[in-house]
PDB file of C-alpha atoms in Angstrom:
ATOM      1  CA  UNK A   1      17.141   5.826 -37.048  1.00 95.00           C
ATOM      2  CA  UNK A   2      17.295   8.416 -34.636  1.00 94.00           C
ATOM      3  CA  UNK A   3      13.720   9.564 -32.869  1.00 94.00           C
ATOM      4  CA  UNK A   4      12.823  12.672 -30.954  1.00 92.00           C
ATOM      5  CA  UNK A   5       9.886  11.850 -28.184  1.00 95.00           C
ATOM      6  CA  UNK A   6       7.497  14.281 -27.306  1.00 94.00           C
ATOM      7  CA  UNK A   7       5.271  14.282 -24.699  1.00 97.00           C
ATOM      8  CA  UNK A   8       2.415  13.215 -26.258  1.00 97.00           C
ATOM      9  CA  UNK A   9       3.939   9.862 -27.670  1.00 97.00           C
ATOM     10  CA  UNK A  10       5.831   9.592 -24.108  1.00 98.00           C
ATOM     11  CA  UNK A  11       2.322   9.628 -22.506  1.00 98.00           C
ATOM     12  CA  UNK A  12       0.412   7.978 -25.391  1.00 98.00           C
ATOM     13  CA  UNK A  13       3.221   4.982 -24.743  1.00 97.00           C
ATOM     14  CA  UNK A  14       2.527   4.715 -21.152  1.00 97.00           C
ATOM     15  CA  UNK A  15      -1.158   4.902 -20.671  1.00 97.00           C
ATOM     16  CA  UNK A  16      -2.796   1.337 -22.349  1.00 96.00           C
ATOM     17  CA  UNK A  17      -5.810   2.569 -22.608  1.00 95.00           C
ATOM     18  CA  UNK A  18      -4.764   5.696 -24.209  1.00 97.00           C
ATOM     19  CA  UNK A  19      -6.108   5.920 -28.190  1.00 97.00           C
ATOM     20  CA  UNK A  20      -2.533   6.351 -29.906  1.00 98.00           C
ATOM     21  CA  UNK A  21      -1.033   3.897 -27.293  1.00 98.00           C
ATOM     22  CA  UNK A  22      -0.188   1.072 -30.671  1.00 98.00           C
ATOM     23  CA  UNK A  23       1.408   3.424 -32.533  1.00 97.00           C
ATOM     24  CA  UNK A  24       3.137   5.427 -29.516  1.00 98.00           C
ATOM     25  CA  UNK A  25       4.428   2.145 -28.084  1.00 97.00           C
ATOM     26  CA  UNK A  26       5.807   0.348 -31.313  1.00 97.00           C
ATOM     27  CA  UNK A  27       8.005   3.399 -31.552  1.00 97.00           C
ATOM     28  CA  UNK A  28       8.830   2.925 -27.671  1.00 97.00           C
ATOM     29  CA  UNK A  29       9.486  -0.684 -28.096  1.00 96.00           C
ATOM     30  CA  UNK A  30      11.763  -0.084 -31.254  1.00 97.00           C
ATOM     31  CA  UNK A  31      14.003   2.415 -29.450  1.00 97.00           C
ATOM     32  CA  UNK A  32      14.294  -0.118 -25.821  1.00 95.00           C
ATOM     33  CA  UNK A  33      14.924  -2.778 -28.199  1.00 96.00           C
ATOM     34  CA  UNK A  34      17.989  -0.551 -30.108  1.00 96.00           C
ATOM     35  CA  UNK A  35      16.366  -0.874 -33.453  1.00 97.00           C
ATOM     36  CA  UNK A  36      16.295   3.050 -33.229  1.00 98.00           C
ATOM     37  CA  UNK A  37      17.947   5.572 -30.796  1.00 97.00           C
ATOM     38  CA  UNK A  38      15.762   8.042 -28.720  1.00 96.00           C
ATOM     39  CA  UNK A  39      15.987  11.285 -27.961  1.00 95.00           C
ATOM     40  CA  UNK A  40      13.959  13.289 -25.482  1.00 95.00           C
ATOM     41  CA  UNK A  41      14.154  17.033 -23.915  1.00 91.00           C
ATOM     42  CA  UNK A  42      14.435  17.534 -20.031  1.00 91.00           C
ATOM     43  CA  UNK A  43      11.693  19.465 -20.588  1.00 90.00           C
ATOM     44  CA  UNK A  44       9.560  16.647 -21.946  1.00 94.00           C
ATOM     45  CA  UNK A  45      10.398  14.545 -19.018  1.00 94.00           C
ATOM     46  CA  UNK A  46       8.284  17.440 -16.922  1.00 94.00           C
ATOM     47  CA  UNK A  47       5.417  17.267 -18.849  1.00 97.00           C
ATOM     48  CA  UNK A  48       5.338  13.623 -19.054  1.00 97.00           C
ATOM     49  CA  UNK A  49       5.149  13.546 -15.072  1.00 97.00           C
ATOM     50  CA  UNK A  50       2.639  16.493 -15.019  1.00 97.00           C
ATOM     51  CA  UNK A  51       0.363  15.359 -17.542  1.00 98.00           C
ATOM     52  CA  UNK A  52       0.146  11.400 -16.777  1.00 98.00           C
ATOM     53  CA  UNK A  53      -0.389  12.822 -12.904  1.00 97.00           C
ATOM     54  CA  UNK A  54      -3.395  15.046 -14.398  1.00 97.00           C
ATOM     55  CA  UNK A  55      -5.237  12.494 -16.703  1.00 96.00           C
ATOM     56  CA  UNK A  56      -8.949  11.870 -16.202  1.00 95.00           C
ATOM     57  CA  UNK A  57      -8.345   8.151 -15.124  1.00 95.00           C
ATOM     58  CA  UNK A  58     -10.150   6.161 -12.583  1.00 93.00           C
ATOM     59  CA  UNK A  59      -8.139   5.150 -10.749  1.00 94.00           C
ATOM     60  CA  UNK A  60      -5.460   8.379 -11.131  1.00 96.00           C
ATOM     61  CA  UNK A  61      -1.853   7.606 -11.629  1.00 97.00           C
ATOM     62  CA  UNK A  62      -0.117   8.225  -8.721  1.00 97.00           C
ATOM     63  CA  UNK A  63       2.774  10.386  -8.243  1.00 97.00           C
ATOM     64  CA  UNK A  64       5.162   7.952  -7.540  1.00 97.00           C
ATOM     65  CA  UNK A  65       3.387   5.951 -10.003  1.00 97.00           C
ATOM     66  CA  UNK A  66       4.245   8.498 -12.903  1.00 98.00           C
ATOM     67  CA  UNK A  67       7.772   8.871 -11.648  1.00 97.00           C
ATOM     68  CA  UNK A  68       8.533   5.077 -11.586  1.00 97.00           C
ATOM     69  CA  UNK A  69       7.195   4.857 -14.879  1.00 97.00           C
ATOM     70  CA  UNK A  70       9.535   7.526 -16.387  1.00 97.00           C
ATOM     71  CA  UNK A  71      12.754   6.931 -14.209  1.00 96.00           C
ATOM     72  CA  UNK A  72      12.008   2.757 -15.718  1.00 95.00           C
ATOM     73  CA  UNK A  73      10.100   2.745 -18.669  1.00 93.00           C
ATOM     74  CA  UNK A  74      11.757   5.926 -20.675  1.00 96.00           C
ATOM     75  CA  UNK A  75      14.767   7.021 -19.192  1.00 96.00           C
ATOM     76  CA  UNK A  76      16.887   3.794 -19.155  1.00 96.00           C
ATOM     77  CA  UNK A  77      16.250   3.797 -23.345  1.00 96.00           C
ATOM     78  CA  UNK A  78      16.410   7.168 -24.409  1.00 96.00           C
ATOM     79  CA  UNK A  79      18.881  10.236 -24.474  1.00 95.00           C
ATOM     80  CA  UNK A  80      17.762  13.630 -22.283  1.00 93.00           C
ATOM     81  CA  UNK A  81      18.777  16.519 -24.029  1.00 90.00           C
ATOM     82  CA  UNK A  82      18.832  19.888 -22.915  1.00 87.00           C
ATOM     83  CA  UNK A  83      17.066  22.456 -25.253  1.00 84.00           C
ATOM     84  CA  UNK A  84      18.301  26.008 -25.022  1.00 88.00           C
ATOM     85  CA  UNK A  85      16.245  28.863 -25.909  1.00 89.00           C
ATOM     86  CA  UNK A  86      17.964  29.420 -29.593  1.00 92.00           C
ATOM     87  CA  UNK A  87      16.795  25.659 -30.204  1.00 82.00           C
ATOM     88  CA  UNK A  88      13.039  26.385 -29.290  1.00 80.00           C
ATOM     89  CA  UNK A  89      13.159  29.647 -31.209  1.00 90.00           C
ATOM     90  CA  UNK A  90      15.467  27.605 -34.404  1.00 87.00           C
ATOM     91  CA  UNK A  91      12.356  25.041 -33.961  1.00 76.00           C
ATOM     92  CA  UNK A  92       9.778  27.339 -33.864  1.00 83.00           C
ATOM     93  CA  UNK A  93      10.986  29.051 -37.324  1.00 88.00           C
ATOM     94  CA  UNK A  94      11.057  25.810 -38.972  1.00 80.00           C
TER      95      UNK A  94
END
């Protein structure tokens, strides 16, 4: 099956102690095992970094925390797509 990420199961898959983290990493763990084939936007990959940077943690994910865990944990297992603005618009209308 094919599976477009967003940032919230992106995040949601990287943070244990985040609420959706069983659901957001069975669909994680499907995709780096090849049961399914995942899709993410560049864009995604930007929020990802910003927002696991930003969450009210103790102690805060680290910069180079965040990036290790996106260029290893997502990357690797999923296909980056670029999203041009007719896609966010085609999106938007549907």
């Amino acid at each position: 099956m094919k599976v477009f990420l967003d940032t919230s199961v992106l995040v949601a898959g990287s943070v244990q102690s985040h609420p959706h983290y069983p659901q957001a990493i069975l669909a994680l763990q499907r995709i780096a095992s090849a049961q399914d084939r995942g899709f993410i936007s560049m864009h995604s990959l930007a929020e990802t970094y910003s927002t696991l940077t930003r969450l009210p943690l103790r102690p805060r994910i680290h910069p180079s925390e965040a990036a290790c865990i996106i260029e290893a944990g997502i990357i690797p297992h999923d296909e980056v797509v670029p999203l041009e603005k007719a896609d966010y618009v085609e999106t938007i209308r549907h």
